PDB file of C-alpha atoms in Angstrom:
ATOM      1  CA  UNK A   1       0.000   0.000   0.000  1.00 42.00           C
ATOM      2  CA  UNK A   2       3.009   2.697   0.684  1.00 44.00           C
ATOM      3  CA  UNK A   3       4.432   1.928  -3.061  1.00 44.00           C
ATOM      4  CA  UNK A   4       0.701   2.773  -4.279  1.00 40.00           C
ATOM      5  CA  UNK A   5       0.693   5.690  -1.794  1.00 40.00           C
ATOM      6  CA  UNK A   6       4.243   7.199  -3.133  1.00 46.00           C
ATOM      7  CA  UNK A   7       3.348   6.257  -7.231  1.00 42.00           C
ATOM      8  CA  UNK A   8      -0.284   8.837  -6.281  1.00 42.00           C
ATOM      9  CA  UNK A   9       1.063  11.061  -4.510  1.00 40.00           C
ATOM     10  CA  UNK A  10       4.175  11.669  -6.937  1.00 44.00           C
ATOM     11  CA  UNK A  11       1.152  12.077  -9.221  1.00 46.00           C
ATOM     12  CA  UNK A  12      -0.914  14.383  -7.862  1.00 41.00           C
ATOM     13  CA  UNK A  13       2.488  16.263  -6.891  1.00 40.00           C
ATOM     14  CA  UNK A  14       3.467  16.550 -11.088  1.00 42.00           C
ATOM     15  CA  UNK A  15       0.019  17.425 -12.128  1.00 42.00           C
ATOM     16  CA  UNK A  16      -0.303  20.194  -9.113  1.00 39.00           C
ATOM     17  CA  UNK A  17       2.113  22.529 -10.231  1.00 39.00           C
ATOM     18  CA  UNK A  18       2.365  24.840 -13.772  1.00 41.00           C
ATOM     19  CA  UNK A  19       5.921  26.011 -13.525  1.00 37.00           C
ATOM     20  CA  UNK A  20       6.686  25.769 -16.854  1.00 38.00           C
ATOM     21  CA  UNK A  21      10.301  24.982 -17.527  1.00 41.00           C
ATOM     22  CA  UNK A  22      11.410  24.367 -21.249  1.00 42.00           C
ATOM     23  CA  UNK A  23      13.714  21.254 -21.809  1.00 45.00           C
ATOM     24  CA  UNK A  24      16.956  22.190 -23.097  1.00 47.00           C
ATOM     25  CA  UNK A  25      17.827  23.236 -26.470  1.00 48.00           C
ATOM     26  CA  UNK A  26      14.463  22.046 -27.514  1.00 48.00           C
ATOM     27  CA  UNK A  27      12.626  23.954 -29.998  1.00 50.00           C
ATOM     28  CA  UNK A  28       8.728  22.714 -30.808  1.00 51.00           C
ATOM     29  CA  UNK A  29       5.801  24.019 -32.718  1.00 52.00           C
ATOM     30  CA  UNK A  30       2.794  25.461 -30.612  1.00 53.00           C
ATOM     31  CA  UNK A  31      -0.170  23.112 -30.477  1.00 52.00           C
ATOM     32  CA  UNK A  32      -2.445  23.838 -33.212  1.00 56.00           C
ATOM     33  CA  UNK A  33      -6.512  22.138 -32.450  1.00 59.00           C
ATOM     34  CA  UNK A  34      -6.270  20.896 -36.130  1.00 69.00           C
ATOM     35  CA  UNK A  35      -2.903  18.390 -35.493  1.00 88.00           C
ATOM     36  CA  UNK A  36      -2.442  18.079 -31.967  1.00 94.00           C
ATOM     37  CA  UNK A  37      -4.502  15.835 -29.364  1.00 95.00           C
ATOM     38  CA  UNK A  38      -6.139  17.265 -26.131  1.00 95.00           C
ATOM     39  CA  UNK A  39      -3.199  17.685 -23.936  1.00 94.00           C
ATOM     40  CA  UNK A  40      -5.813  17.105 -20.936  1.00 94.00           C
ATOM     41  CA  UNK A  41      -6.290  13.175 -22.316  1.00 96.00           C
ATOM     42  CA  UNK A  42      -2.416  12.611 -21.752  1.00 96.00           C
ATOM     43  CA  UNK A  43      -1.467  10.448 -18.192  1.00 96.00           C
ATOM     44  CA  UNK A  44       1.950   9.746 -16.663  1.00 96.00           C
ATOM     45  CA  UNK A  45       4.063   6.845 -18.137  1.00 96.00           C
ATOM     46  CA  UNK A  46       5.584   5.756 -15.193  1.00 95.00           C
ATOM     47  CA  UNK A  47       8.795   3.739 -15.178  1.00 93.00           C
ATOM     48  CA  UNK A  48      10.052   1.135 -12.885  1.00 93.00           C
ATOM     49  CA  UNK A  49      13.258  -1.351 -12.742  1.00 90.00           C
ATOM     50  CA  UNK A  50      14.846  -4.524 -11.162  1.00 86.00           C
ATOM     51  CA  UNK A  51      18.466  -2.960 -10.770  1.00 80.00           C
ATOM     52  CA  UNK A  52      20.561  -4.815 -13.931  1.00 76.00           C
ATOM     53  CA  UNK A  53      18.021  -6.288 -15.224  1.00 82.00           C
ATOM     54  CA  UNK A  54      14.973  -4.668 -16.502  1.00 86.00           C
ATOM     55  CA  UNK A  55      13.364  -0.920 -17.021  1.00 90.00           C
ATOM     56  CA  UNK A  56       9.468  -1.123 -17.787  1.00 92.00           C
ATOM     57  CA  UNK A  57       7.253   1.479 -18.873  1.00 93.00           C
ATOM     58  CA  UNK A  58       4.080   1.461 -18.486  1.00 93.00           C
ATOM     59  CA  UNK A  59       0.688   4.058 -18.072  1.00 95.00           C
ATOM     60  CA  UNK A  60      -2.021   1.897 -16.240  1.00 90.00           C
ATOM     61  CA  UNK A  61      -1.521   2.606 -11.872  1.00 89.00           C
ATOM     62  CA  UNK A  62      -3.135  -0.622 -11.244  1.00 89.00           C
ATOM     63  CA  UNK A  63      -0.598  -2.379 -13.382  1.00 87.00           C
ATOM     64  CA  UNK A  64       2.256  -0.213 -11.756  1.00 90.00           C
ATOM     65  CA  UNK A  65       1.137  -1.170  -8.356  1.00 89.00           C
ATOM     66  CA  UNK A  66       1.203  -4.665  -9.613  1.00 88.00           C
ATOM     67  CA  UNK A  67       4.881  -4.529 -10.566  1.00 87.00           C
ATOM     68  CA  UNK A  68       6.476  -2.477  -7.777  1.00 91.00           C
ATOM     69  CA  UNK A  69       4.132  -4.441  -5.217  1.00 87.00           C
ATOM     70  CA  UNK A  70       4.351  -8.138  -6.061  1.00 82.00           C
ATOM     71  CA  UNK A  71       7.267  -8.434  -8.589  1.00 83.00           C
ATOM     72  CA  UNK A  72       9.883  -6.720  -6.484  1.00 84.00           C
ATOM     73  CA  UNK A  73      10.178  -3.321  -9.115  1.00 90.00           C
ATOM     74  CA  UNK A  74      11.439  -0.195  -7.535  1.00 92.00           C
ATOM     75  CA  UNK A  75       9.608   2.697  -8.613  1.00 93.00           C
ATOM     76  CA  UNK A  76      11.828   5.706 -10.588  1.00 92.00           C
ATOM     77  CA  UNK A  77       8.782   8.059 -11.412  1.00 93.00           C
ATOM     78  CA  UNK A  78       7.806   9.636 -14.314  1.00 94.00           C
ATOM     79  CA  UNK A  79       9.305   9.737 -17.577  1.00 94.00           C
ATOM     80  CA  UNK A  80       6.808  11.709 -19.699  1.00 96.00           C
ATOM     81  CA  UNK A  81       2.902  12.074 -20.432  1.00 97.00           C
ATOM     82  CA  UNK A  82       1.721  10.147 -22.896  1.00 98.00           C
ATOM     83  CA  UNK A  83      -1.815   8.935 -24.622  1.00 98.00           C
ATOM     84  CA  UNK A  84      -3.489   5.931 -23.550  1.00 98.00           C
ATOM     85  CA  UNK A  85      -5.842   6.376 -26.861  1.00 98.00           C
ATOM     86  CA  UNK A  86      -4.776   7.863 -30.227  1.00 97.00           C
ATOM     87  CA  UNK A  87      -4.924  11.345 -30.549  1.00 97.00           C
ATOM     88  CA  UNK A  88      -4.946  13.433 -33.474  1.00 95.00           C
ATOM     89  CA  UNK A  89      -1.149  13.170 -35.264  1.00 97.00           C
ATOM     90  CA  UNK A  90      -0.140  10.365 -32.799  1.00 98.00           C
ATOM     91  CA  UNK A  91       1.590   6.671 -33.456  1.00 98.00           C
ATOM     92  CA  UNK A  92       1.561   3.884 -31.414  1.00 98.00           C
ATOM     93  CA  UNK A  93       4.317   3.055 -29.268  1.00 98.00           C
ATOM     94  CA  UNK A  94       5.075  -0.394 -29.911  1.00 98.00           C
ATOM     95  CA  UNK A  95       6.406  -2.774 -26.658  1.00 96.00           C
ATOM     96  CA  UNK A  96       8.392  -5.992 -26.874  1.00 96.00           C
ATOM     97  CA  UNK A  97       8.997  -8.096 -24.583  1.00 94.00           C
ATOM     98  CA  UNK A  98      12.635 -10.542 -24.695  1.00 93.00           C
ATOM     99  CA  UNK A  99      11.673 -13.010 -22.292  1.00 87.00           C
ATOM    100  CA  UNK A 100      15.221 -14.536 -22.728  1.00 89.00           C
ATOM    101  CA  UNK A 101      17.127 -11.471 -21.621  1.00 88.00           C
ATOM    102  CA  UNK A 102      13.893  -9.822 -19.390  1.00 87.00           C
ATOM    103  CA  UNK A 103      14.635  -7.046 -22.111  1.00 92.00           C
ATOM    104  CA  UNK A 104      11.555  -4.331 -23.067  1.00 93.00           C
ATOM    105  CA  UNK A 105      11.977  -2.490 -26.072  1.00 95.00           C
ATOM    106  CA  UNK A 106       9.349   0.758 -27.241  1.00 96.00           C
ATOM    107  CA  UNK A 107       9.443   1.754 -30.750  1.00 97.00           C
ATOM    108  CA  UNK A 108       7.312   3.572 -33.209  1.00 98.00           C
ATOM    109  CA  UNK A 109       8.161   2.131 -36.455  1.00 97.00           C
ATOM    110  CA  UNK A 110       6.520  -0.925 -37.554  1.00 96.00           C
ATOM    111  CA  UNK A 111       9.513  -2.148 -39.553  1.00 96.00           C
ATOM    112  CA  UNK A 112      11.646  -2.472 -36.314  1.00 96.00           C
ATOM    113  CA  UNK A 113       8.487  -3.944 -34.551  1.00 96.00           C
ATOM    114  CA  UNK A 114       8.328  -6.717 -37.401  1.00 96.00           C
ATOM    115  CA  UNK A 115      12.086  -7.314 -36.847  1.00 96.00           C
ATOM    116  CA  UNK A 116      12.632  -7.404 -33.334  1.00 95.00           C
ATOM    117  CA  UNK A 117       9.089 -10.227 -34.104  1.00 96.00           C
ATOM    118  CA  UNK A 118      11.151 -12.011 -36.286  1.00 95.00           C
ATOM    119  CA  UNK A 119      14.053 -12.288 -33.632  1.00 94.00           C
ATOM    120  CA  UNK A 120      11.957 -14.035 -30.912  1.00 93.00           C
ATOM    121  CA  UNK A 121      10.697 -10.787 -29.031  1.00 95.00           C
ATOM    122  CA  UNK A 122       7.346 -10.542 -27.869  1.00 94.00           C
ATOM    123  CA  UNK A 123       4.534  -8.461 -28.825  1.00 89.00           C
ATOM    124  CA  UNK A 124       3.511  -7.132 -25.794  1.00 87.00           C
ATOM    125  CA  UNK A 125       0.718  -4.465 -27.340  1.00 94.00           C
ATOM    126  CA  UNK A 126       0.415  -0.665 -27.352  1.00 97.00           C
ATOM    127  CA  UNK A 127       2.340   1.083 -24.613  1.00 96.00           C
ATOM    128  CA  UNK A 128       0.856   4.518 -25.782  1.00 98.00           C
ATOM    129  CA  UNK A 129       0.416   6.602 -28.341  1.00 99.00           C
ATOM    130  CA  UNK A 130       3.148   9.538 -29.068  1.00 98.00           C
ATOM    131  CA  UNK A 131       3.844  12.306 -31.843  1.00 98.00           C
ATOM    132  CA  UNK A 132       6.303  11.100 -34.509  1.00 98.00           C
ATOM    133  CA  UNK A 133       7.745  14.143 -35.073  1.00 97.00           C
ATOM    134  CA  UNK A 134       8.512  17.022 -32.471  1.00 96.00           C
ATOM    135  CA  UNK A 135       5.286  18.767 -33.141  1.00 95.00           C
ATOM    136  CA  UNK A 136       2.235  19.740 -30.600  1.00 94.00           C
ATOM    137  CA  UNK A 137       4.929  20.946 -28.009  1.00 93.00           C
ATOM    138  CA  UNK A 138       6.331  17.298 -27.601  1.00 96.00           C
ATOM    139  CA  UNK A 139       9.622  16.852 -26.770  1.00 97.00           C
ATOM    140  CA  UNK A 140      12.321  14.312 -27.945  1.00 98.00           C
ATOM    141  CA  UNK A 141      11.907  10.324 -26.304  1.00 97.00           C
ATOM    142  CA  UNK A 142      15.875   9.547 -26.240  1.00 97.00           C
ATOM    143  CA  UNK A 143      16.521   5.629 -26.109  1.00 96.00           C
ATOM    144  CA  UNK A 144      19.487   3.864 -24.976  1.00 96.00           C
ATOM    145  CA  UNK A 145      20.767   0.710 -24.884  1.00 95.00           C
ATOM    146  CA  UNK A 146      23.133  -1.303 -22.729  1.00 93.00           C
ATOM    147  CA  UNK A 147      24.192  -4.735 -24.138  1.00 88.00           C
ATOM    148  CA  UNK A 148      26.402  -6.218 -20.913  1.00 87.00           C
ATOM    149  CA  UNK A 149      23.035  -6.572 -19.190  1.00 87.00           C
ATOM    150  CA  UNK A 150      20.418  -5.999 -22.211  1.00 90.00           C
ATOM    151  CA  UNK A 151      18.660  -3.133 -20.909  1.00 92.00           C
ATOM    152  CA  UNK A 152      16.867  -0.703 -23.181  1.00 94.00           C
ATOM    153  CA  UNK A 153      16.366   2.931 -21.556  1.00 94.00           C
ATOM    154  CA  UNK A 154      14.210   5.852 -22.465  1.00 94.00           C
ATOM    155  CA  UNK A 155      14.516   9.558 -21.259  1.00 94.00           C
ATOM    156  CA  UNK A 156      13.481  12.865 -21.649  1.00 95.00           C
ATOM    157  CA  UNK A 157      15.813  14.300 -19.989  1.00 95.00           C
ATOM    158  CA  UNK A 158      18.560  15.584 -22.535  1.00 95.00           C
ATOM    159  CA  UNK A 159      21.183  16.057 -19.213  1.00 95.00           C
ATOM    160  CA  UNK A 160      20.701  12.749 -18.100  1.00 94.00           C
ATOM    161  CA  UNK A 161      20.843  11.026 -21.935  1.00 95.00           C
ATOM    162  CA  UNK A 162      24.457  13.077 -22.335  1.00 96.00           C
ATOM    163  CA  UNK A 163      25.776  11.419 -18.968  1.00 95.00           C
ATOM    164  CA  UNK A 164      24.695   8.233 -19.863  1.00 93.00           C
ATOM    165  CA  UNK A 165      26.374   8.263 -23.234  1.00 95.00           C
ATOM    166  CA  UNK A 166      29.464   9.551 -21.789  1.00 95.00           C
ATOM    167  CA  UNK A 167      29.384   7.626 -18.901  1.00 88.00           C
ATOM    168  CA  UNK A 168      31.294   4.247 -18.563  1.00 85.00           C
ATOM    169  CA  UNK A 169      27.846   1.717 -18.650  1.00 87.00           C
ATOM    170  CA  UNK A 170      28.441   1.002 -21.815  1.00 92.00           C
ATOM    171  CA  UNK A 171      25.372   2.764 -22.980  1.00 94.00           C
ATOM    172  CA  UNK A 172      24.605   3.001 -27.136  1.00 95.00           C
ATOM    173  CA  UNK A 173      22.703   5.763 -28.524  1.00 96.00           C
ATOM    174  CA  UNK A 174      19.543   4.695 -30.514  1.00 95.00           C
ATOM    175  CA  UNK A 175      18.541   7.980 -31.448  1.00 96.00           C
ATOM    176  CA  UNK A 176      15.049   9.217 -30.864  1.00 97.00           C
ATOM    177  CA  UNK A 177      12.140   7.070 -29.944  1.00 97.00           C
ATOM    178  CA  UNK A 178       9.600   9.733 -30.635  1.00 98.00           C
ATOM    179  CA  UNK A 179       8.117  12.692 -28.840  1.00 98.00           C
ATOM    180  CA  UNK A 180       5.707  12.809 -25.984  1.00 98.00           C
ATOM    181  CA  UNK A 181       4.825  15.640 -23.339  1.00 97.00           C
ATOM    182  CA  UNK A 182       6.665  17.429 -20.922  1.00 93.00           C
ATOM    183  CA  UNK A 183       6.332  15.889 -17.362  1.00 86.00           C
ATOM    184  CA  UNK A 184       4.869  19.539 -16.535  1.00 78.00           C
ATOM    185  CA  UNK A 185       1.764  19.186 -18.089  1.00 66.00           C
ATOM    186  CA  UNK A 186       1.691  23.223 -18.401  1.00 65.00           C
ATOM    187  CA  UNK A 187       4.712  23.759 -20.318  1.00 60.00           C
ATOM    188  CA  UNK A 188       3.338  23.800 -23.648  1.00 52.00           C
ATOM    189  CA  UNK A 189       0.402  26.148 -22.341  1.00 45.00           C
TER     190      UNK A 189
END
């Protein structure tokens, strides 16, 4: 009950504040009603990990509560807002599942879906639904990868994606994942 405590009231902590601070060297358009979904329909997409082993990302609290309550993940917070529906100019976000390496990979492009398919991932559904392109005030979905212990990573946080690179983990760059939503949901007000 205290995880499902902290993961609300981080929550209701994010969504009770409108200091707008713009991510760094980011430049977006201004929402426009005729491309952009209702930034009121977008939720947290919370992440989670088992240290070394596996990052997940995922929207649902009930499902959250699941993992950081019965399967022993520690809960990191809140990586960006997302859609749980599509929205007007928004993709799926694509998860897989590696049940081999406990791996979970997000993507937007249907080609890398259908080859990470053909290399014995696992479809694991619609994570969300996220601008392509840095439109809608979205900002840029950084992935990473670490191949010692086959972890895929996902920020939007260009300070902590520069570290990481230059870091010694032996993270990989794999460029942008797509854009979502500022974790202040009144920076692109």
């Amino acid at each position: 009950m205290k995880s499902l405590f902290s993961v609300a009231f981080t929550s209701a902590l994010l969504f009770a504040f409108c200091a707008a601070a713009p991510a760094k060297n980011v430049t977006a358009t201004a929402p426009s009603p005729l491309t952009c979904g209702d930034p009121s329909d977008a939720v947290p997409l919370y992440f989670m990990e088992i240290a070394g082993q596996d990052i997940y990302y995922a929207t649902g609290i009930g499902f959250v509560t699941t993992l950081v309550g019965d399967l022993a993940y520690t809960f990191l917070g809140i990586a960006a807002r997302v859609f749980t529906t599509q929205e007007l100019s928004t993709v799926p976000l694509f998860h897989l599942q590696n049940d081999q390496t406990s791996d979970n990979f997000y993507t937007i492009s249907a080609t890398d879906r259908d080859l990470a398919l053909e290399n014995g991932w696992g479809g694991a559904g619609i994570a969300a639904y996220i601008y392509p392109s840095q439109i809608c005030g979205s900002v840029p979905l950084y992935g990473l990868y670490q191949s010692v212990d086959t972890i895929h990573f996902y920020t939007i946080n260009e300070t902590t994606y520069d570290a990481m690179l230059a870091g010694t983990g032996g993270w990989a760059d794999e460029g942008i994942a797509g854009y979502v939503l500022d974790l202040n949901p009144c920076a692109a007000d």
